[in-house]
mmCIF file of C-alpha atoms in Angstrom:
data_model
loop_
_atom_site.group_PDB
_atom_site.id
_atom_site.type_symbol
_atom_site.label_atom_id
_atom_site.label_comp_id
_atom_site.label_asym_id
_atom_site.label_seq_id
_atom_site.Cartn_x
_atom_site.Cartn_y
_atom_site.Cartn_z
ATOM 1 C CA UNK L 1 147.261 90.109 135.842
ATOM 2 C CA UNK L 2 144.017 90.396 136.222
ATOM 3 C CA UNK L 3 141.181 89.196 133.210
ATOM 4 C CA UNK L 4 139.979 93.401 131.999
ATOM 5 C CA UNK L 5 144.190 94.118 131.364
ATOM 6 C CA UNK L 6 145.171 90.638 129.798
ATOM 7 C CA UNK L 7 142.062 90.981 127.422
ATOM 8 C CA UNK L 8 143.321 94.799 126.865
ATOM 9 C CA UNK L 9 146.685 93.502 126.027
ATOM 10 C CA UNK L 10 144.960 90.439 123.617
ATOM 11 C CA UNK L 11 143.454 93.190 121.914
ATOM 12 C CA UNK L 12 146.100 95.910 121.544
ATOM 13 C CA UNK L 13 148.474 95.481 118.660
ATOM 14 C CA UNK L 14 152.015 94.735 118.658
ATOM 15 C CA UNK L 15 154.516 96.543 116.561
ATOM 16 C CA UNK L 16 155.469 94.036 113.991
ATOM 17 C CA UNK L 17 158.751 91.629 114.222
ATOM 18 C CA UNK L 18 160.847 92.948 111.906
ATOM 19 C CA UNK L 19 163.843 90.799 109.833
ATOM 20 C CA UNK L 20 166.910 92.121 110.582
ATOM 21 C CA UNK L 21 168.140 91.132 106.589
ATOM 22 C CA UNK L 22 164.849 93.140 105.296
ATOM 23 C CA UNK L 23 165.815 97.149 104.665
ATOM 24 C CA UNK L 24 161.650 98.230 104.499
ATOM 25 C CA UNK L 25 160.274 99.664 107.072
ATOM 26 C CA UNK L 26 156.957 98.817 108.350
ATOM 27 C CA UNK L 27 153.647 101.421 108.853
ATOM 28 C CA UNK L 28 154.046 101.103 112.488
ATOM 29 C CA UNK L 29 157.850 101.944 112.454
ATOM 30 C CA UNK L 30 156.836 104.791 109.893
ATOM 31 C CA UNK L 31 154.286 106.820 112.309
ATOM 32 C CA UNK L 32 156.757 106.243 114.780
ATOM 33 C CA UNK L 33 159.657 108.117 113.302
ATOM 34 C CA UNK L 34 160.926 111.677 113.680
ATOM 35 C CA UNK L 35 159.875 113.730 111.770
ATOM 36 C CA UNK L 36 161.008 116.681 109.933
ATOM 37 C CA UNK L 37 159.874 120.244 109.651
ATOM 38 C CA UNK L 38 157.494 119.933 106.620
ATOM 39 C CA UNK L 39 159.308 121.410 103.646
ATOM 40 C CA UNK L 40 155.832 121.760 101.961
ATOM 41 C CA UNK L 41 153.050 123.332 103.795
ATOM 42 C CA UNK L 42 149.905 122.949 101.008
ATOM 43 C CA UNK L 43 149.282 121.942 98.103
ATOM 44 C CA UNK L 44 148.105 124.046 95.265
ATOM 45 C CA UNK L 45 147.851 123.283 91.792
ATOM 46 C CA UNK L 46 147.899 119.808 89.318
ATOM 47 C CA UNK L 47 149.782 120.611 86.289
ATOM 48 C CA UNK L 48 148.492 118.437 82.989
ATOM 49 C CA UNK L 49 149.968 118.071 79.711
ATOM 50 C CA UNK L 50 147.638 118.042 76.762
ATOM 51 C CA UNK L 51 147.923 117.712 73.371
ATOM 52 C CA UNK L 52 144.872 119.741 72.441
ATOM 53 C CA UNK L 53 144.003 122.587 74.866
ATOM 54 C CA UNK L 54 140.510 123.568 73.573
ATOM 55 C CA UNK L 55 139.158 119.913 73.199
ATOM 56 C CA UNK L 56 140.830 118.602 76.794
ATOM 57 C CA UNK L 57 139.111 122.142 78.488
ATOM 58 C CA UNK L 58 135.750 120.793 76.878
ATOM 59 C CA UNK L 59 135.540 117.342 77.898
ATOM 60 C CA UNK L 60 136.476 118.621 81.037
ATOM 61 C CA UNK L 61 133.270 120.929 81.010
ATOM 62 C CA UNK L 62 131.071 118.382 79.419
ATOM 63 C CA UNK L 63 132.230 115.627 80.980
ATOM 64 C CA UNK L 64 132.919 116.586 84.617
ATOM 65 C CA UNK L 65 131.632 119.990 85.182
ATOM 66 C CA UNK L 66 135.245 121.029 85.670
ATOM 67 C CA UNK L 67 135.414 124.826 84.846
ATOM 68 C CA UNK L 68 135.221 127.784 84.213
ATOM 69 C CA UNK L 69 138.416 127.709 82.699
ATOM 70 C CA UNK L 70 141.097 131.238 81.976
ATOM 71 C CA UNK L 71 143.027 130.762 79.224
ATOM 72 C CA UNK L 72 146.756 132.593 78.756
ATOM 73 C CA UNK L 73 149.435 132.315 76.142
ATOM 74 C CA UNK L 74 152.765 133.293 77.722
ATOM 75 C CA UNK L 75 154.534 135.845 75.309
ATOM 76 C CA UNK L 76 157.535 137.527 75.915
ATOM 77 C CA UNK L 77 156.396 139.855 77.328
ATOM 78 C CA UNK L 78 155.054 138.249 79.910
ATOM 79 C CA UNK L 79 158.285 136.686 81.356
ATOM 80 C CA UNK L 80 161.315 138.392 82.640
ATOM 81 C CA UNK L 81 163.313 135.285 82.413
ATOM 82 C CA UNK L 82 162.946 131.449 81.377
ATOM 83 C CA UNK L 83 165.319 128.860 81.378
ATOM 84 C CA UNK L 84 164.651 124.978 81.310
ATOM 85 C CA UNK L 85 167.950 123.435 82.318
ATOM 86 C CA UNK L 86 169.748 126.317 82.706
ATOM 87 C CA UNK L 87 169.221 127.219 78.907
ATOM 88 C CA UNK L 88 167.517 130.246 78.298
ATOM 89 C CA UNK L 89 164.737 129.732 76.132
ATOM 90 C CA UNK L 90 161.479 131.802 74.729
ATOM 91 C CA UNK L 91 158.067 130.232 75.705
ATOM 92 C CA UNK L 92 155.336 128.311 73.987
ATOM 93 C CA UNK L 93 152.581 127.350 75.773
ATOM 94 C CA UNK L 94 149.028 127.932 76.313
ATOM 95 C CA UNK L 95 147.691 127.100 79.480
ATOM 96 C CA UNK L 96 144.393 126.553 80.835
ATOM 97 C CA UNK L 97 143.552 127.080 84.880
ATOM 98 C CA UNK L 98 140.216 126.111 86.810
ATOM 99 C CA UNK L 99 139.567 125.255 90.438
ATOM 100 C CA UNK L 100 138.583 122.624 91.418
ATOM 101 C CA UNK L 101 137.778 122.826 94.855
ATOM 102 C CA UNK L 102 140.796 124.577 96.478
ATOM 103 C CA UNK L 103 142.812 123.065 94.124
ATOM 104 C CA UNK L 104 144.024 124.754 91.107
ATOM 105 C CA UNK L 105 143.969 122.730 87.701
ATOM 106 C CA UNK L 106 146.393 123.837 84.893
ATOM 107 C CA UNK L 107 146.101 122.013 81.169
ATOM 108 C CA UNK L 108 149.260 123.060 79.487
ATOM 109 C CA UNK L 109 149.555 123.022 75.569
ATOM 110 C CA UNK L 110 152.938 122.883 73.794
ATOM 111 C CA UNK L 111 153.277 124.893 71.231
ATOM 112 C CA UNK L 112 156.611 123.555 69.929
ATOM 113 C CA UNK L 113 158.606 120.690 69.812
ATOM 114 C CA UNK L 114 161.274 121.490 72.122
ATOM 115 C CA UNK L 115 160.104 122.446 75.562
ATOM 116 C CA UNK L 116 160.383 120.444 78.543
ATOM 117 C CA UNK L 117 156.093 120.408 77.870
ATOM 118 C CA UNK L 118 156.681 119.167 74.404
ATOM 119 C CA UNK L 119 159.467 116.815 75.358
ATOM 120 C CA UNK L 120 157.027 115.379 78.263
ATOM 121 C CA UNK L 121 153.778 114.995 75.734
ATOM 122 C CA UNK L 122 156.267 113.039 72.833
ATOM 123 C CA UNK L 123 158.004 110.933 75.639
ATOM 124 C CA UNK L 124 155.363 109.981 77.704
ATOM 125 C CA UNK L 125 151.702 111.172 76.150
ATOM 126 C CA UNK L 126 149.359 113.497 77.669
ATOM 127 C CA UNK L 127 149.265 113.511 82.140
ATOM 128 C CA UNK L 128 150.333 114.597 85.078
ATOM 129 C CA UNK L 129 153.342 116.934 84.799
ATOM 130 C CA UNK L 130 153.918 118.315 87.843
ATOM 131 C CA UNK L 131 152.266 119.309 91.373
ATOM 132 C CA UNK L 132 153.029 122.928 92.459
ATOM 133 C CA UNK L 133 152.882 123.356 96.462
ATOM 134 C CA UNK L 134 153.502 125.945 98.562
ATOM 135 C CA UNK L 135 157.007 126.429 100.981
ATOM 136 C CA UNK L 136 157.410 128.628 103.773
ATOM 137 C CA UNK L 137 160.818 129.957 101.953
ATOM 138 C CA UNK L 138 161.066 130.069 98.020
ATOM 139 C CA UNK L 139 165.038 130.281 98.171
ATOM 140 C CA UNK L 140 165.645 127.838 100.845
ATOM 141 C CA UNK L 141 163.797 125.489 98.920
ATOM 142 C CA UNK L 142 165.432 125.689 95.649
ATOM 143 C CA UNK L 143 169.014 125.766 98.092
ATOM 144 C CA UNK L 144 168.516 122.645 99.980
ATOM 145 C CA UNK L 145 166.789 120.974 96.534
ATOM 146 C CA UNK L 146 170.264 121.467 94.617
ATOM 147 C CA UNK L 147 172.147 120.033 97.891
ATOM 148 C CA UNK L 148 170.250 116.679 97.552
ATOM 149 C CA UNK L 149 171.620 116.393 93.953
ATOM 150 C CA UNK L 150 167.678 118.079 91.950
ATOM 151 C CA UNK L 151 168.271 120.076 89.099
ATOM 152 C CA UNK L 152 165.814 122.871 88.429
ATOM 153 C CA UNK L 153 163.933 121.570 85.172
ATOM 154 C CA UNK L 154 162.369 125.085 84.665
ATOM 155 C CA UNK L 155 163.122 128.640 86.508
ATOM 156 C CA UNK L 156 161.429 131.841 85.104
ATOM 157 C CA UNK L 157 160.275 135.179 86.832
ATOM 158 C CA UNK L 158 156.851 136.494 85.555
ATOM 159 C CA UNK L 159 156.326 140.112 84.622
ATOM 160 C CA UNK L 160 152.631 141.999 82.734
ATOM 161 C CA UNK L 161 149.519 140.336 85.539
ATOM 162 C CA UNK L 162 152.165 138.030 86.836
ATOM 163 C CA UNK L 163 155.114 140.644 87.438
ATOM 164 C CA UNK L 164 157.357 139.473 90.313
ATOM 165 C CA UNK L 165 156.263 135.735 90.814
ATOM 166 C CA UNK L 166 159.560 133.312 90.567
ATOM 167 C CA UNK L 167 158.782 130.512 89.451
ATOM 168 C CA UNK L 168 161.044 127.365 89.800
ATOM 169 C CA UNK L 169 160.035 123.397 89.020
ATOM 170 C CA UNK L 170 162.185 121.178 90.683
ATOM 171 C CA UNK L 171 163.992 117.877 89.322
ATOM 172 C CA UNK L 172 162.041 115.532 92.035
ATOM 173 C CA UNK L 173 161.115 112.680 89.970
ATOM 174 C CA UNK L 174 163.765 110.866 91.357
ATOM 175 C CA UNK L 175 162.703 110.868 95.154
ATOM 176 C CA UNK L 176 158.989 112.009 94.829
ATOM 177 C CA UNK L 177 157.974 110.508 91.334
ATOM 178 C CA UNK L 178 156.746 113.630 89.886
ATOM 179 C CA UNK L 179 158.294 117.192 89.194
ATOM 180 C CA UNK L 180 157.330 119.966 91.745
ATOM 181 C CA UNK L 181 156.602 123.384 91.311
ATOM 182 C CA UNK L 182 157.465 126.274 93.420
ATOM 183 C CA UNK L 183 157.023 129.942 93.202
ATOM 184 C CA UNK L 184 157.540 132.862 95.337
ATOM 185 C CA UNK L 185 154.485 134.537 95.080
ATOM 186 C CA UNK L 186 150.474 134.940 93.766
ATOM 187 C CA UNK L 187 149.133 137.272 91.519
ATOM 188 C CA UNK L 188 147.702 140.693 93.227
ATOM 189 C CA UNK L 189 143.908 139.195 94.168
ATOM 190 C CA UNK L 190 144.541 135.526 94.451
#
């Protein structure tokens, strides 16, 4: 072998030894897997839970030019159908959306004591709720989430400016660490 190949192959790194008693894989074995058809092809919106909707949207402005915000309380009349663990139930939040970037911001107020958004604020404070991407096929998705064993958390269809968008958040704390949201649709203009 001559000198220019043996200091190529010096040089050139070796996929780690792995221990046969050790279940992780390594990077290298990672980017070297097959992978599967994305299941999520972008994603779209950070969903925060806030205590206080007005003051979070203004340190947002003041503090980090993040804004302007659009601010919507759903009423009934503005959904078709909501249930949070299969339970139907009225809604009562306020929400707050701004881009930021291409990425859609949403601070969402509880405005009672029992909602999966109230539940999240009292058990775990104010953060991250959920991350809403986008899926090539709105029921396949929610049909191959309920065959790996994820309950939808929250399911609604919009109606009024919203009419026709499904909505579904899906129980994916347990393999992803966060809940995911998926819908079906954007409003006309988005």
């Amino acid at each position: 072998m001559n000198q220019a190949v043996r200091r190529i192959m010096e040089h050139t790194p070796k996929p780690p030894q792995t221990n046969p008693n050790h279940n992780s894989l390594h990077a290298y074995e990672i980017q070297n897997m097959k992978m599967h058809k994305p299941v999520f092809t972008e994603t779209m919106q950070i969903g925060i839970v806030v205590r206080d909707l007005d003051a979070t949207m203004q340190r947002y402005v003041d503090d980090y030019g993040v804004g302007p915000w659009q601010v919507h309380q759903f009423k009934r009349e503005d959904v078709k159908e909501w249930l949070e663990h299969g339970q139907p139930i009225e809604p009562s939040t306020r929400i707050a959306t701004a881009m930021v970037g291409h990425m859609q911001w949403e601070l969402i107020q509880p405005l009672d004591d029992k909602s999966i958004f109230a539940r999240f604020l009292a058990e775990k404070g104010e953060g991250v709720h959920h991350i809403a991407v986008a899926t090539t096929n709105f029921d396949e998705t929610l049909e191959a989430e309920a065959k790996r064993g994820n309950d939808l958390v929250l399911s609604c269809e919009l109606s009024g400016k919203f009419s026709g968008i499904k909505v579904a958040y899906l129980g994916t704390q347990r393999d992803l660490g966060v809940i995911l949201e998926v819908f079906n649709g954007l409003p006309e203009g988005k």
